[in-house]
Amino acid sequence: MKAMILAAGRGERMGSLTSKSPKPLIQVNGVSLIERNIKHISEAGIKDIVININWLGDQILEALGTGERLGVKITYMDERKELLGTGGGILNSLSILGENPFWLVNADVFSSYKIDIRKTLHKDSFGHLILVPNPKHNSRGDFFLEKGKIRYTEGLKPYTYSGISLLSDKLFKKYNKKIFPLEPLLVEASLSSKLTGELFNGLWIDVGTQERLNKAENLTLSKETSS
């Protein structure tokens, strides 16, 4: 099994923090967001990781290298000349990811969710999404979860897509665009009952602003102090 980390975003909401450094390299108490996610992926038993890069991607290349220091093998998909979007970036990486289901993790996710490589997809499923209760910054939500199936309707929804999922290449097979976001594909698949999901109530922060970064740092410090 392989995994992909989406690390090509600009992170403009972080202000000056990402003007000279890519958001995946922002540190939470001394450890970058992307290294924390690589560690979680590696601890699950996945050693082959694809990472797409764009904004200041050379810094990510320099910081992570081949992945050997972190006990993994990293393949980079270079989008520095053309940003493909979250969906286009994955589609562009399928030749490396292969035909088996792969785990997808957003580089700016700070979470205690444990990836389980024993998890599988039904033959007709396009993916399995990890959902969380709506955070303040996404109060309208993304999806419903009913008996393990992801549902979508217009209006308020109780759960937010965490940025962590197990996906099948079938989600992208009929897509012929080059640059596009992932979210519309997930909505379309949910309307066709092609997505399963689970609710995670543990530690999860989408580190998209300075305020949320501060929250992640405070939680880490509290955990370290209590231990």
mmCIF file of C-alpha atoms in Angstrom:
data_model
loop_
_atom_site.group_PDB
_atom_site.id
_atom_site.type_symbol
_atom_site.label_atom_id
_atom_site.label_comp_id
_atom_site.label_asym_id
_atom_site.label_seq_id
_atom_site.Cartn_x
_atom_site.Cartn_y
_atom_site.Cartn_z
ATOM 1 C CA MET A 1 0.000 0.000 0.000
ATOM 2 C CA LYS A 2 1.139 3.533 -0.802
ATOM 3 C CA ALA A 3 0.149 6.969 0.439
ATOM 4 C CA MET A 4 0.050 10.474 -0.964
ATOM 5 C CA ILE A 5 0.493 13.751 0.876
ATOM 6 C CA LEU A 6 -0.965 16.874 -0.738
ATOM 7 C CA ALA A 7 1.669 19.543 -0.164
ATOM 8 C CA ALA A 8 1.355 21.926 -3.114
ATOM 9 C CA GLY A 9 -0.915 24.549 -1.556
ATOM 10 C CA ARG A 10 0.194 28.163 -1.059
ATOM 11 C CA GLY A 11 -1.240 28.616 2.452
ATOM 12 C CA GLU A 12 -2.041 32.298 1.991
ATOM 13 C CA ARG A 13 -4.240 32.434 5.103
ATOM 14 C CA MET A 14 -1.123 31.885 7.219
ATOM 15 C CA GLY A 15 0.083 35.363 6.289
ATOM 16 C CA SER A 16 3.791 36.075 6.623
ATOM 17 C CA LEU A 17 4.517 32.553 7.890
ATOM 18 C CA THR A 18 4.187 31.162 4.371
ATOM 19 C CA SER A 19 5.660 34.067 2.433
ATOM 20 C CA LYS A 20 9.143 32.562 2.633
ATOM 21 C CA SER A 21 8.380 28.977 3.671
ATOM 22 C CA PRO A 22 5.827 26.447 2.368
ATOM 23 C CA LYS A 23 2.988 25.619 4.759
ATOM 24 C CA PRO A 24 3.899 21.901 5.056
ATOM 25 C CA LEU A 25 7.197 22.942 6.674
ATOM 26 C CA ILE A 26 5.542 25.068 9.352
ATOM 27 C CA GLN A 27 6.599 23.608 12.675
ATOM 28 C CA VAL A 28 4.429 22.640 15.598
ATOM 29 C CA ASN A 29 6.793 22.753 18.561
ATOM 30 C CA GLY A 30 9.865 21.867 16.569
ATOM 31 C CA VAL A 31 8.452 19.311 14.125
ATOM 32 C CA SER A 32 7.020 20.272 10.736
ATOM 33 C CA LEU A 33 3.453 19.401 9.824
ATOM 34 C CA ILE A 34 4.536 17.242 6.906
ATOM 35 C CA GLU A 35 7.071 15.302 8.967
ATOM 36 C CA ARG A 36 4.410 14.563 11.558
ATOM 37 C CA ASN A 37 2.179 13.133 8.835
ATOM 38 C CA ILE A 38 5.007 11.135 7.288
ATOM 39 C CA LYS A 39 5.660 9.634 10.726
ATOM 40 C CA HIS A 40 1.990 8.641 11.117
ATOM 41 C CA ILE A 41 1.973 7.050 7.669
ATOM 42 C CA SER A 42 5.217 5.196 8.347
ATOM 43 C CA GLU A 43 4.012 3.950 11.738
ATOM 44 C CA ALA A 44 1.024 2.421 9.948
ATOM 45 C CA GLY A 45 3.431 0.335 7.880
ATOM 46 C CA ILE A 46 3.353 2.368 4.661
ATOM 47 C CA LYS A 47 6.823 3.184 3.381
ATOM 48 C CA ASP A 48 6.143 4.447 -0.175
ATOM 49 C CA ILE A 49 4.882 8.027 -0.198
ATOM 50 C CA VAL A 50 4.096 10.398 -3.067
ATOM 51 C CA ILE A 51 4.273 14.137 -2.338
ATOM 52 C CA ASN A 52 3.233 16.868 -4.765
ATOM 53 C CA ILE A 53 4.988 20.231 -4.492
ATOM 54 C CA ASN A 54 4.496 23.724 -5.862
ATOM 55 C CA TRP A 55 5.001 26.834 -3.738
ATOM 56 C CA LEU A 56 8.647 26.960 -2.553
ATOM 57 C CA GLY A 57 8.821 23.242 -3.276
ATOM 58 C CA ASP A 58 12.607 23.273 -3.331
ATOM 59 C CA GLN A 59 12.522 23.776 0.435
ATOM 60 C CA ILE A 60 10.421 20.632 0.862
ATOM 61 C CA LEU A 61 12.848 18.708 -1.339
ATOM 62 C CA GLU A 62 15.769 19.914 0.761
ATOM 63 C CA ALA A 63 14.060 19.210 4.089
ATOM 64 C CA LEU A 64 12.801 15.696 3.298
ATOM 65 C CA GLY A 65 15.190 14.453 0.629
ATOM 66 C CA THR A 66 14.597 10.868 -0.410
ATOM 67 C CA GLY A 67 12.794 10.131 2.854
ATOM 68 C CA GLU A 68 15.550 7.822 4.064
ATOM 69 C CA ARG A 69 16.062 9.862 7.229
ATOM 70 C CA LEU A 70 12.410 9.304 8.072
ATOM 71 C CA GLY A 71 12.401 5.625 7.143
ATOM 72 C CA VAL A 72 10.340 6.006 3.967
ATOM 73 C CA LYS A 73 10.781 6.346 0.214
ATOM 74 C CA ILE A 74 9.458 9.618 -1.208
ATOM 75 C CA THR A 75 8.524 10.229 -4.835
ATOM 76 C CA TYR A 76 7.916 13.878 -5.696
ATOM 77 C CA MET A 77 5.422 15.112 -8.259
ATOM 78 C CA ASP A 78 6.680 18.534 -9.298
ATOM 79 C CA GLU A 79 3.913 21.090 -9.921
ATOM 80 C CA ARG A 80 6.125 24.171 -9.634
ATOM 81 C CA LYS A 81 5.449 25.124 -13.261
ATOM 82 C CA GLU A 82 1.714 24.414 -13.114
ATOM 83 C CA LEU A 83 -0.444 23.917 -10.023
ATOM 84 C CA LEU A 84 -2.929 21.130 -10.774
ATOM 85 C CA GLY A 85 -5.301 21.450 -7.824
ATOM 86 C CA THR A 86 -6.009 18.741 -5.258
ATOM 87 C CA GLY A 87 -7.807 16.496 -7.739
ATOM 88 C CA GLY A 88 -5.446 17.111 -10.635
ATOM 89 C CA GLY A 89 -2.459 16.502 -8.408
ATOM 90 C CA ILE A 90 -3.759 13.068 -7.444
ATOM 91 C CA LEU A 91 -4.688 12.173 -11.022
ATOM 92 C CA ASN A 92 -1.179 13.159 -12.104
ATOM 93 C CA SER A 93 0.242 10.789 -9.467
ATOM 94 C CA LEU A 94 -1.769 7.661 -10.285
ATOM 95 C CA SER A 95 1.030 6.234 -12.422
ATOM 96 C CA ILE A 96 3.131 6.104 -9.252
ATOM 97 C CA LEU A 97 0.371 5.223 -6.795
ATOM 98 C CA GLY A 98 -0.732 2.231 -8.860
ATOM 99 C CA GLU A 99 -4.097 0.511 -9.054
ATOM 100 C CA ASN A 100 -4.482 -0.470 -5.397
ATOM 101 C CA PRO A 101 -6.286 1.810 -2.913
ATOM 102 C CA PHE A 102 -3.998 4.435 -1.380
ATOM 103 C CA TRP A 103 -4.175 6.657 1.679
ATOM 104 C CA LEU A 104 -4.414 10.390 1.068
ATOM 105 C CA VAL A 105 -3.434 12.952 3.710
ATOM 106 C CA ASN A 106 -3.426 16.738 3.504
ATOM 107 C CA ALA A 107 -0.031 18.074 4.588
ATOM 108 C CA ASP A 108 -1.589 20.624 6.961
ATOM 109 C CA VAL A 109 -3.602 18.091 8.970
ATOM 110 C CA PHE A 110 -2.601 17.823 12.637
ATOM 111 C CA SER A 111 -4.348 14.755 14.012
ATOM 112 C CA SER A 112 -4.071 11.665 16.192
ATOM 113 C CA TYR A 113 -6.029 9.535 13.713
ATOM 114 C CA LYS A 114 -4.272 6.206 13.206
ATOM 115 C CA ILE A 115 -4.144 4.908 9.643
ATOM 116 C CA ASP A 116 -4.995 1.212 9.427
ATOM 117 C CA ILE A 117 -3.530 -0.617 6.425
ATOM 118 C CA ARG A 118 -5.943 -3.491 7.055
ATOM 119 C CA LYS A 119 -8.818 -1.261 5.971
ATOM 120 C CA THR A 120 -10.110 -2.181 2.527
ATOM 121 C CA LEU A 121 -12.604 -0.844 0.017
ATOM 122 C CA HIS A 122 -15.619 -2.699 -1.340
ATOM 123 C CA LYS A 123 -15.161 -3.550 -5.014
ATOM 124 C CA ASP A 124 -17.762 -0.920 -5.985
ATOM 125 C CA SER A 125 -16.430 1.774 -3.635
ATOM 126 C CA PHE A 126 -14.502 4.809 -4.814
ATOM 127 C CA GLY A 127 -13.217 5.714 -1.370
ATOM 128 C CA HIS A 128 -13.498 5.822 2.401
ATOM 129 C CA LEU A 129 -13.477 9.259 4.055
ATOM 130 C CA ILE A 130 -12.532 10.125 7.614
ATOM 131 C CA LEU A 131 -15.009 12.707 8.876
ATOM 132 C CA VAL A 132 -14.879 14.945 11.941
ATOM 133 C CA PRO A 133 -17.535 17.044 13.723
ATOM 134 C CA ASN A 134 -17.767 20.447 12.094
ATOM 135 C CA PRO A 135 -15.063 22.867 13.302
ATOM 136 C CA LYS A 136 -15.884 26.552 13.721
ATOM 137 C CA HIS A 137 -14.311 27.468 10.393
ATOM 138 C CA ASN A 138 -16.565 25.038 8.493
ATOM 139 C CA SER A 139 -19.823 25.260 10.394
ATOM 140 C CA ARG A 140 -21.961 24.322 7.368
ATOM 141 C CA GLY A 141 -20.180 20.992 7.016
ATOM 142 C CA ASP A 142 -19.434 18.793 4.023
ATOM 143 C CA PHE A 143 -21.309 15.505 4.379
ATOM 144 C CA PHE A 144 -23.754 13.307 6.241
ATOM 145 C CA LEU A 145 -22.797 9.837 7.465
ATOM 146 C CA GLU A 146 -25.569 7.243 7.458
ATOM 147 C CA LYS A 147 -24.843 3.598 8.311
ATOM 148 C CA GLY A 148 -21.282 3.910 7.054
ATOM 149 C CA LYS A 149 -22.249 5.634 3.783
ATOM 150 C CA ILE A 150 -21.259 9.181 2.876
ATOM 151 C CA ARG A 151 -24.273 11.296 1.901
ATOM 152 C CA TYR A 152 -24.495 14.787 0.476
ATOM 153 C CA THR A 153 -27.345 17.281 0.221
ATOM 154 C CA GLU A 154 -27.482 21.042 -0.059
ATOM 155 C CA GLY A 155 -27.601 23.035 3.153
ATOM 156 C CA LEU A 156 -26.214 22.339 6.603
ATOM 157 C CA LYS A 157 -24.383 19.076 7.148
ATOM 158 C CA PRO A 158 -23.008 17.785 10.469
ATOM 159 C CA TYR A 159 -19.579 16.522 9.425
ATOM 160 C CA THR A 160 -16.439 17.842 7.741
ATOM 161 C CA TYR A 161 -14.015 15.909 5.545
ATOM 162 C CA SER A 162 -10.833 15.657 7.597
ATOM 163 C CA GLY A 163 -8.368 15.614 4.711
ATOM 164 C CA ILE A 164 -7.624 11.958 5.420
ATOM 165 C CA SER A 165 -9.041 9.202 3.207
ATOM 166 C CA LEU A 166 -8.492 5.854 1.549
ATOM 167 C CA LEU A 167 -9.146 6.292 -2.171
ATOM 168 C CA SER A 168 -9.463 4.132 -5.263
ATOM 169 C CA ASP A 169 -8.108 5.147 -8.647
ATOM 170 C CA LYS A 170 -11.643 4.503 -9.931
ATOM 171 C CA LEU A 171 -12.613 7.894 -8.499
ATOM 172 C CA PHE A 172 -10.511 9.526 -11.224
ATOM 173 C CA LYS A 173 -10.759 7.062 -14.119
ATOM 174 C CA LYS A 174 -13.366 8.945 -16.152
ATOM 175 C CA TYR A 175 -12.062 12.417 -15.393
ATOM 176 C CA ASN A 176 -10.451 14.049 -18.409
ATOM 177 C CA LYS A 177 -9.532 17.453 -16.996
ATOM 178 C CA LYS A 178 -5.984 18.311 -15.982
ATOM 179 C CA ILE A 179 -6.512 20.956 -13.317
ATOM 180 C CA PHE A 180 -9.356 20.479 -10.837
ATOM 181 C CA PRO A 181 -10.159 20.202 -7.109
ATOM 182 C CA LEU A 182 -10.923 16.918 -5.357
ATOM 183 C CA GLU A 183 -14.102 18.002 -3.597
ATOM 184 C CA PRO A 184 -16.527 17.863 -6.584
ATOM 185 C CA LEU A 185 -15.454 14.287 -7.293
ATOM 186 C CA LEU A 186 -16.194 13.315 -3.694
ATOM 187 C CA VAL A 187 -19.619 14.940 -3.859
ATOM 188 C CA GLU A 188 -20.413 13.188 -7.146
ATOM 189 C CA ALA A 189 -19.293 9.832 -5.762
ATOM 190 C CA SER A 190 -21.395 10.307 -2.623
ATOM 191 C CA LEU A 191 -24.478 11.025 -4.735
ATOM 192 C CA SER A 192 -23.887 7.668 -6.440
ATOM 193 C CA SER A 193 -23.428 5.871 -3.087
ATOM 194 C CA LYS A 194 -19.803 5.151 -3.982
ATOM 195 C CA LEU A 195 -18.252 6.462 -0.757
ATOM 196 C CA THR A 196 -18.084 4.984 2.719
ATOM 197 C CA GLY A 197 -16.860 6.787 5.806
ATOM 198 C CA GLU A 198 -16.285 6.869 9.521
ATOM 199 C CA LEU A 199 -16.493 9.528 12.204
ATOM 200 C CA PHE A 200 -13.350 10.448 14.132
ATOM 201 C CA ASN A 201 -13.827 12.295 17.416
ATOM 202 C CA GLY A 202 -10.181 12.514 18.452
ATOM 203 C CA LEU A 203 -7.563 15.219 18.008
ATOM 204 C CA TRP A 204 -7.845 16.938 14.629
ATOM 205 C CA ILE A 205 -6.913 20.433 13.488
ATOM 206 C CA ASP A 206 -6.769 21.808 9.955
ATOM 207 C CA VAL A 207 -3.781 24.113 10.448
ATOM 208 C CA GLY A 208 -4.889 26.768 7.996
ATOM 209 C CA THR A 209 -4.476 29.905 10.111
ATOM 210 C CA GLN A 210 -2.139 31.272 12.781
ATOM 211 C CA GLU A 211 -4.889 30.791 15.372
ATOM 212 C CA ARG A 212 -5.188 27.076 14.586
ATOM 213 C CA LEU A 213 -1.411 26.722 14.597
ATOM 214 C CA ASN A 214 -1.341 28.201 18.087
ATOM 215 C CA LYS A 215 -4.010 25.726 19.148
ATOM 216 C CA ALA A 216 -1.958 22.795 17.827
ATOM 217 C CA GLU A 217 1.142 24.049 19.646
ATOM 218 C CA ASN A 218 -0.724 24.455 22.920
ATOM 219 C CA LEU A 219 -2.207 20.964 22.664
ATOM 220 C CA THR A 220 1.219 19.472 21.954
ATOM 221 C CA LEU A 221 2.770 21.292 24.904
ATOM 222 C CA SER A 222 -0.047 20.146 27.197
ATOM 223 C CA LYS A 223 0.440 16.524 26.137
ATOM 224 C CA GLU A 224 4.197 16.704 26.618
ATOM 225 C CA THR A 225 3.795 18.315 30.038
ATOM 226 C CA SER A 226 1.251 15.727 31.222
ATOM 227 C CA SER A 227 3.450 12.844 30.074
#
